[in-house]
Coordinates of C-alpha atoms and ligand atoms in Angstrom, one line a residue:
M22 CA -86.2 40.7 47.4
V23 CA -89.0 39.1 49.5
K24 CA -92.0 41.5 51.4
E25 CA -91.5 43.5 54.4
N26 CA -93.5 42.2 56.5
V27 CA -91.6 39.5 57.3
V28 CA -92.3 37.3 60.8
N29 CA -89.3 35.4 61.2
P30 CA -86.1 36.4 59.3
F31 CA -84.1 33.9 60.1
F32 CA -84.7 31.8 56.2
I33 CA -84.0 28.8 55.4
G34 CA -83.8 27.0 51.9
R35 CA -83.8 29.9 49.3
Y36 CA -82.0 33.6 49.3
A37 CA -83.9 36.4 51.0
G38 CA -81.7 39.4 49.8
A39 CA -79.2 40.9 51.4
R40 CA -80.7 42.1 54.9
Y41 CA -80.6 38.7 55.4
F42 CA -77.6 37.3 54.1
C43 CA -74.9 37.3 57.1
D44 CA -71.1 38.3 56.1
R45 CA -69.7 36.7 52.6
V46 CA -68.6 40.3 52.5
K47 CA -64.9 39.2 50.9
E48 CA -66.3 35.6 49.5
T49 CA -68.6 38.2 47.5
Q50 CA -66.2 40.5 46.7
T51 CA -63.4 37.9 45.0
L52 CA -65.9 36.4 43.4
V53 CA -67.3 39.8 41.8
K54 CA -64.0 40.5 41.2
H55 CA -63.2 36.9 39.3
I56 CA -66.3 37.6 36.9
R57 CA -65.1 40.6 36.4
N58 CA -62.2 39.5 34.9
G59 CA -63.0 37.3 33.1
R60 CA -62.0 34.1 35.3
N61 CA -63.9 30.8 35.6
V62 CA -64.2 30.3 39.4
A63 CA -64.8 26.5 40.8
L64 CA -66.4 27.1 44.7
I65 CA -66.7 23.8 46.8
S66 CA -67.8 23.3 49.7
P67 CA -69.3 20.4 51.7
R68 CA -73.1 20.6 51.3
R69 CA -75.6 23.0 53.2
L70 CA -72.9 25.7 53.7
G71 CA -74.4 28.1 51.6
K72 CA -72.7 27.8 48.4
S73 CA -75.9 28.5 46.1
G74 CA -76.9 31.7 49.0
L75 CA -73.4 32.9 47.5
I76 CA -74.3 32.7 44.5
Y77 CA -77.6 34.4 44.3
H78 CA -76.0 37.4 46.6
T79 CA -73.4 38.0 44.8
F80 CA -75.6 37.9 41.5
E81 CA -78.0 41.7 43.5
Q82 CA -74.6 42.9 43.7
A83 CA -74.4 46.6 41.3
E84 CA -71.2 45.1 39.9
I85 CA -73.0 42.3 38.3
K86 CA -76.7 42.9 37.7
G87 CA -76.7 45.7 36.2
H88 CA -73.3 45.1 34.0
Y89 CA -74.1 40.7 33.2
T90 CA -76.7 38.3 32.8
P91 CA -76.7 36.0 35.6
I92 CA -78.0 32.8 34.7
Y93 CA -78.7 30.2 37.7
V94 CA -78.9 26.2 37.3
D95 CA -78.6 23.4 39.8
I96 CA -78.5 20.1 37.6
Y97 CA -78.8 18.2 41.4
S98 CA -81.3 15.9 39.9
T99 CA -80.2 15.1 36.2
G100 CA -79.2 12.4 34.9
N101 CA -78.0 12.8 31.7
L102 CA -77.2 15.5 29.1
S103 CA -81.2 15.8 27.7
E104 CA -81.4 16.9 31.2
F105 CA -78.8 18.9 32.0
A106 CA -80.0 20.8 28.6
H107 CA -83.3 20.7 29.5
S108 CA -82.5 22.7 32.8
L109 CA -80.2 24.9 31.5
S110 CA -82.8 26.4 28.6
I111 CA -85.3 27.1 31.4
S112 CA -83.0 28.6 33.5
I113 CA -81.7 31.3 30.4
V114 CA -85.7 32.1 30.5
S115 CA -86.2 32.6 33.5
A116 CA -82.9 34.5 33.6
L117 CA -83.7 36.7 30.5
Q118 CA -87.5 37.0 31.9
S119 CA -86.0 39.6 34.4
E120 CA -85.5 41.7 32.1
P121 CA -87.5 44.5 30.4
T122 CA -87.8 43.4 26.4
W123 CA -87.9 39.3 28.2
F124 CA -90.8 38.7 25.9
E125 CA -88.7 39.4 22.7
R126 CA -85.6 38.0 24.0
V127 CA -87.2 34.8 24.7
S128 CA -89.0 34.8 21.7
A129 CA -85.6 35.3 19.8
F130 CA -83.9 32.3 22.1
L131 CA -86.7 30.0 21.7
K132 CA -86.2 30.2 17.8
S133 CA -82.5 30.3 17.8
L134 CA -83.4 26.6 19.7
R135 CA -85.6 25.8 17.3
V136 CA -88.4 25.0 19.4
G137 CA -92.0 26.8 20.1
F138 CA -93.6 28.6 22.3
K139 CA -97.2 28.2 22.9
L140 CA -99.7 30.9 24.5
D141 CA -101.6 29.6 27.9
P142 CA -104.8 29.0 27.0
T143 CA -106.3 31.1 30.3
S144 CA -104.1 33.8 31.3
G145 CA -102.8 35.0 27.8
E146 CA -99.3 35.0 29.0
P147 CA -96.6 33.2 26.2
A148 CA -95.0 30.1 28.0
F149 CA -92.4 28.0 27.8
D150 CA -92.6 25.4 25.7
L151 CA -89.8 22.5 25.5
S152 CA -90.1 19.4 26.9
L153 CA -87.8 16.8 27.3
G154 CA -88.4 14.8 24.6
Q155 CA -88.1 17.4 22.0
I156 CA -84.1 17.2 23.2
E157 CA -83.7 14.9 20.7
Y158 CA -80.3 15.4 20.1
P159 CA -79.0 17.2 23.7
E160 CA -74.9 17.8 22.1
K161 CA -76.2 20.1 19.4
T162 CA -78.9 21.7 21.7
I163 CA -76.4 22.6 24.9
R164 CA -73.5 23.5 22.0
E165 CA -76.8 26.2 20.4
L166 CA -77.6 27.0 24.7
F167 CA -73.8 28.3 24.9
E168 CA -74.1 29.7 21.5
Y169 CA -76.6 31.5 22.3
M170 CA -75.8 33.0 25.5
E171 CA -72.8 34.4 23.2
T172 CA -75.0 36.9 21.8
L173 CA -76.8 38.4 24.8
E174 CA -75.9 41.9 24.4
K175 CA -74.6 41.7 28.4
P176 CA -72.1 38.9 28.5
C177 CA -73.6 36.2 30.7
V178 CA -72.5 34.1 33.7
L179 CA -73.7 31.2 33.7
A180 CA -73.3 29.1 37.8
I181 CA -74.2 25.4 37.4
D182 CA -74.2 24.4 40.9
E183 CA -73.6 20.5 42.0
F184 CA -71.5 20.2 38.8
Q185 CA -70.3 17.0 40.2
Q186 CA -73.2 15.7 38.9
I187 CA -72.1 15.0 35.2
R188 CA -70.0 12.8 36.1
E189 CA -73.3 10.2 36.9
Y190 CA -74.1 10.9 32.9
P191 CA -74.3 7.9 31.1
E192 CA -72.8 9.9 27.8
H193 CA -68.8 9.2 27.7
N194 CA -66.8 12.9 28.1
T195 CA -69.4 14.9 28.8
E196 CA -66.7 16.4 30.4
A197 CA -64.4 16.8 28.1
Y198 CA -67.0 18.0 25.5
I199 CA -68.5 20.4 27.5
R200 CA -64.9 21.7 28.5
T201 CA -64.8 22.6 25.2
L202 CA -68.0 24.3 24.9
V203 CA -66.7 26.6 27.7
Q204 CA -63.2 26.6 25.9
Q205 CA -65.0 28.5 23.0
C206 CA -66.8 31.2 24.8
S207 CA -64.9 34.5 24.5
R208 CA -67.9 36.4 27.0
T209 CA -69.5 34.0 29.2
T210 CA -67.9 33.5 32.5
F211 CA -68.6 30.3 34.6
I212 CA -68.9 29.5 38.3
F213 CA -68.3 25.6 39.1
C214 CA -70.2 24.9 42.5
G215 CA -70.0 21.1 43.9
S216 CA -70.2 19.8 47.0
K217 CA -68.5 16.6 46.4
R218 CA -64.5 17.6 47.3
H219 CA -63.4 14.5 45.9
I220 CA -64.9 14.9 42.2
M221 CA -64.8 18.4 42.3
T222 CA -61.1 18.2 42.9
D223 CA -60.6 15.0 40.9
M224 CA -62.6 17.3 37.4
F225 CA -60.7 20.3 37.8
F226 CA -56.8 19.8 40.0
S227 CA -56.0 16.3 38.1
P228 CA -53.7 16.6 35.1
S229 CA -55.0 14.1 32.9
K230 CA -59.1 15.4 33.4
P231 CA -60.5 18.2 30.9
F232 CA -60.9 20.6 32.9
F233 CA -57.7 20.6 34.3
Q234 CA -55.9 24.9 35.4
S235 CA -59.3 25.9 33.9
V236 CA -60.3 27.1 37.0
I237 CA -59.6 29.6 39.9
S238 CA -60.8 27.2 43.1
Q239 CA -62.8 29.3 45.8
P240 CA -63.1 27.2 48.7
L241 CA -66.3 28.2 51.4
H242 CA -65.5 28.3 54.7
P243 CA -67.9 28.4 57.9
I244 CA -68.9 31.9 58.4
P245 CA -67.2 33.2 62.0
M246 CA -68.7 32.9 65.6
D247 CA -68.7 36.4 65.9
T248 CA -69.8 37.5 62.7
Y249 CA -72.5 35.0 63.0
I250 CA -73.7 35.8 66.4
E251 CA -73.4 39.9 65.5
F252 CA -76.4 39.0 63.0
A253 CA -78.5 37.1 64.8
G254 CA -78.5 38.8 68.2
K255 CA -79.6 42.2 65.3
L256 CA -82.3 40.1 63.3
F257 CA -84.0 39.5 67.5
A258 CA -83.3 43.1 68.2
Q259 CA -85.2 44.7 65.0
R260 CA -88.0 42.7 66.1
G261 CA -88.3 43.7 70.1
K262 CA -86.6 39.9 71.4
L263 CA -83.5 39.1 72.6
L264 CA -80.6 36.4 72.2
D265 CA -78.5 35.6 74.4
H266 CA -75.1 35.3 73.4
I267 CA -74.1 31.9 75.3
T268 CA -77.5 30.6 73.3
A269 CA -76.2 31.8 70.0
E270 CA -72.8 30.3 70.5
I271 CA -74.2 26.8 71.9
V272 CA -76.4 26.7 68.7
Y273 CA -72.7 28.0 66.0
R274 CA -70.3 25.3 67.6
M275 CA -73.1 22.2 67.6
F276 CA -73.1 22.4 63.9
D277 CA -69.8 23.2 64.0
G278 CA -71.4 26.9 62.0
C279 CA -72.8 24.9 58.5
T280 CA -75.0 27.4 57.6
W281 CA -78.0 24.9 56.9
Y282 CA -78.4 23.7 60.4
V283 CA -77.8 27.1 62.3
Q284 CA -80.4 29.0 60.9
V285 CA -82.8 26.2 61.1
M286 CA -82.4 26.5 64.6
M287 CA -82.2 29.8 65.0
N288 CA -85.3 29.9 63.0
E289 CA -87.4 27.7 65.7
L290 CA -85.7 29.9 68.9
F291 CA -86.9 33.3 67.1
A292 CA -90.2 31.5 66.2
L293 CA -89.9 30.1 70.5
T294 CA -89.0 33.6 72.0
P295 CA -91.9 35.8 72.8
E296 CA -91.4 39.7 72.1
G297 CA -89.7 41.2 75.4
V298 CA -87.8 38.2 76.3
I299 CA -84.5 36.8 76.1
C300 CA -83.5 33.4 73.9
S301 CA -81.7 32.1 76.8
P302 CA -79.8 28.3 76.9
E303 CA -83.1 26.4 78.5
F304 CA -84.6 27.3 74.5
V305 CA -81.8 25.2 72.5
D306 CA -83.8 21.7 74.1
I307 CA -86.8 22.6 73.4
A308 CA -85.7 23.8 69.9
W309 CA -83.9 21.0 69.3
D310 CA -86.8 18.6 69.6
N311 CA -89.2 20.9 67.7
V312 CA -86.8 19.9 64.7
I313 CA -86.5 16.6 65.3
M314 CA -90.2 16.3 65.2
A315 CA -90.7 17.6 61.9
Q316 CA -88.4 15.5 60.4
E317 CA -89.3 12.7 62.0
D318 CA -91.3 11.1 59.0
R319 CA -88.5 11.9 56.5
Y320 CA -86.2 9.8 58.7
K321 CA -88.0 6.5 59.0
S322 CA -89.1 6.7 55.9
I323 CA -84.6 7.1 55.5
L324 CA -84.2 4.1 57.6
H325 CA -86.9 1.8 56.1
N326 CA -85.0 2.0 52.7
L327 CA -81.9 0.9 54.1
A328 CA -80.3 -2.8 54.3
P329 CA -80.0 -4.2 57.9
K330 CA -76.3 -3.3 57.3
Q331 CA -76.7 -0.3 56.7
R332 CA -79.1 0.6 58.6
Q333 CA -76.6 -0.7 62.0
L334 CA -73.6 1.2 60.1
L335 CA -75.1 4.5 60.1
V336 CA -76.0 4.3 63.8
A337 CA -72.6 3.3 65.2
I338 CA -71.4 6.5 62.8
A339 CA -73.9 8.3 64.9
K340 CA -73.0 7.4 68.0
D341 CA -69.5 8.7 67.6
R342 CA -70.5 11.5 65.8
K343 CA -67.6 11.6 63.5
V344 CA -65.4 8.7 62.3
D345 CA -62.1 8.6 61.4
G346 CA -60.8 4.9 60.8
I347 CA -63.9 3.2 59.7
T348 CA -62.8 -0.2 58.8
S349 CA -60.8 0.1 61.9
A350 CA -60.5 -3.2 64.4
D351 CA -61.8 -1.0 67.2
F352 CA -64.2 0.6 65.7
V353 CA -65.6 -2.8 64.2
K354 CA -65.5 -4.4 67.2
K355 CA -66.9 -1.6 69.7
H356 CA -70.6 -1.4 66.9
F357 CA -70.6 -4.8 66.3
L358 CA -69.9 -5.0 62.8
T359 CA -69.3 -7.9 61.2
S360 CA -65.5 -7.1 59.5
A361 CA -63.9 -5.0 57.8
S362 CA -65.1 -5.5 54.4
S363 CA -68.9 -5.8 55.3
V364 CA -68.5 -2.2 56.7
Q365 CA -66.8 -0.9 53.3
A366 CA -70.1 -2.8 51.8
A367 CA -72.7 -0.8 53.5
L368 CA -70.9 2.6 52.9
K369 CA -71.0 2.9 49.7
P370 CA -74.6 3.4 49.0
L371 CA -74.4 5.5 52.1
L372 CA -71.9 7.7 50.5
K373 CA -73.2 7.7 47.3
S374 CA -77.0 8.8 48.8
D375 CA -75.3 11.6 50.6
I376 CA -75.7 10.2 53.9
V377 CA -72.6 9.9 55.4
T378 CA -70.1 12.5 54.6
C379 CA -66.1 12.1 54.2
E380 CA -64.1 14.9 54.6
E381 CA -59.6 14.1 55.0
G382 CA -60.6 10.4 55.8
V383 CA -63.5 11.4 58.5
Y384 CA -66.6 10.0 58.1
R385 CA -69.8 12.1 60.1
I386 CA -73.9 11.8 58.7
Y387 CA -74.2 14.9 56.8
D388 CA -77.7 16.2 58.3
Y389 CA -76.5 16.6 62.3
F390 CA -80.3 16.3 63.2
F391 CA -80.9 12.7 62.2
A392 CA -76.8 12.1 63.1
D393 CA -78.5 13.1 67.2
Y394 CA -81.8 11.1 66.8
L395 CA -80.1 7.9 65.5
A396 CA -77.7 8.1 68.5
K397 CA -80.6 8.8 70.7
R398 CA -82.3 5.9 69.3
Ligands
ATP11 N1 -74.8 33.7 54.8 C1 -75.7 33.6 54.8 N2 -76.5 34.2 55.9 C2 -77.9 33.6 56.1 N3 -78.2 32.4 55.7 C3 -77.1 31.4 54.8 C4 -76.3 32.1 54.3 N4 -75.5 31.6 53.5 C5 -76.3 30.4 52.9 N5 -77.7 30.4 54.1 C6 -79.4 30.1 54.1 O1 -78.6 28.6 54.6 C7 -78.7 27.2 54.2 C8 -78.0 26.5 52.9 O2 -77.8 27.5 52.1 P1 -76.9 27.1 50.8 O3 -78.7 26.6 50.2 O4 -76.7 28.5 49.7 O5 -75.4 26.1 50.9 P2 -75.6 25.1 49.6 O6 -73.8 25.4 50.2 O7 -75.7 25.6 48.3 O8 -75.9 23.7 50.1 P3 -75.6 22.4 49.4 O9 -74.4 21.7 49.1 O10 -77.6 21.5 50.0 O11 -77.0 23.1 47.5 C9 -79.9 28.5 52.6 O12 -81.2 27.7 53.9 C10 -79.6 29.5 53.2 O13 -80.6 30.4 53.3
MG12 MG1 -76.3 24.2 47.2

């Protein structure tokens, strides 16, 4: 999946193959089992824990790879049904491209969509030519896409990442419409993935909602500490470096084991450690400062775009790290935040833009590095 002269084995942001992927053995087996049994799954966890990685990893398993057509679509940045249709078409094309007879398949696919493809003038390669403007009737296009998936020789597994996004679409009854299409599929299996627990839970587990009782739920928890430490230690050792157990434990605990943050720190620690040297706990502060320095401009820009009351609330949450009772008199008074209602008003956009997250009534800044940057300001 990646070239072998990998310098830093702690990958961030993309799935780099089983060798660089830690654990998730049981979760992968469970997902494979559900797919093989034709069960649709809701995969729900807080952000950055490894949902997308788990999907990619599952798709790489022999039981899936050779027998299904896995399709992955991330709809986080889509804002309406046309954009959904557009993203889905691109994902279907890229899934077909990995097959040996992809050209014929893609041609057939585009024909079925009644849109064209063109030849790239410089490379002469066929290029996909479905622009957003061409999707005049998105509901019809989406139906055609679903129907097309049903016709493929190997049954499809369609993973829709950030599925809760469809609730933001301006069209009415999107959920009911997609649910109907899903129900009409007899060969395609679906993985609905999402990080906004309250929305995902409402979509799939509220009796009044279209998707009620249509999926099996698969939660995702942090990788166990010992498992991650063993994995990280091995990757250091394979490249002639040593990872002190205490260092790894400090890093894991700093982020409650949340995969992305731990991987970012490990990537930096690995870069800082010369060959033949032990990565001891003294490296942690340096790595931390380096990570924050690299993000500082982004943090400044986020702060710049916030209203003063939102900024004030953000710093207050950062200082307390985790806040239970965000509108309580204690919290308001401690941080000089005018009133409970002004906290509520400031909180709304922070939650919507994912800067603050809430799990079971406990609020925190979702980016641990940002939280620390704010707390120290
Ligand atoms: N099992 C794993 N082993 C090593 N790295 C992993 C593992 N799972 C995920 N990662 C890494 O952690 C980061 C976050 O993973 P991923 O993007 O899958 O999380 P996510 O839950 O989909 O996040 P988001 O909610 O932001 O979409 C990525 O950089 C990924 O490479
Ligand atoms: Mg993801």
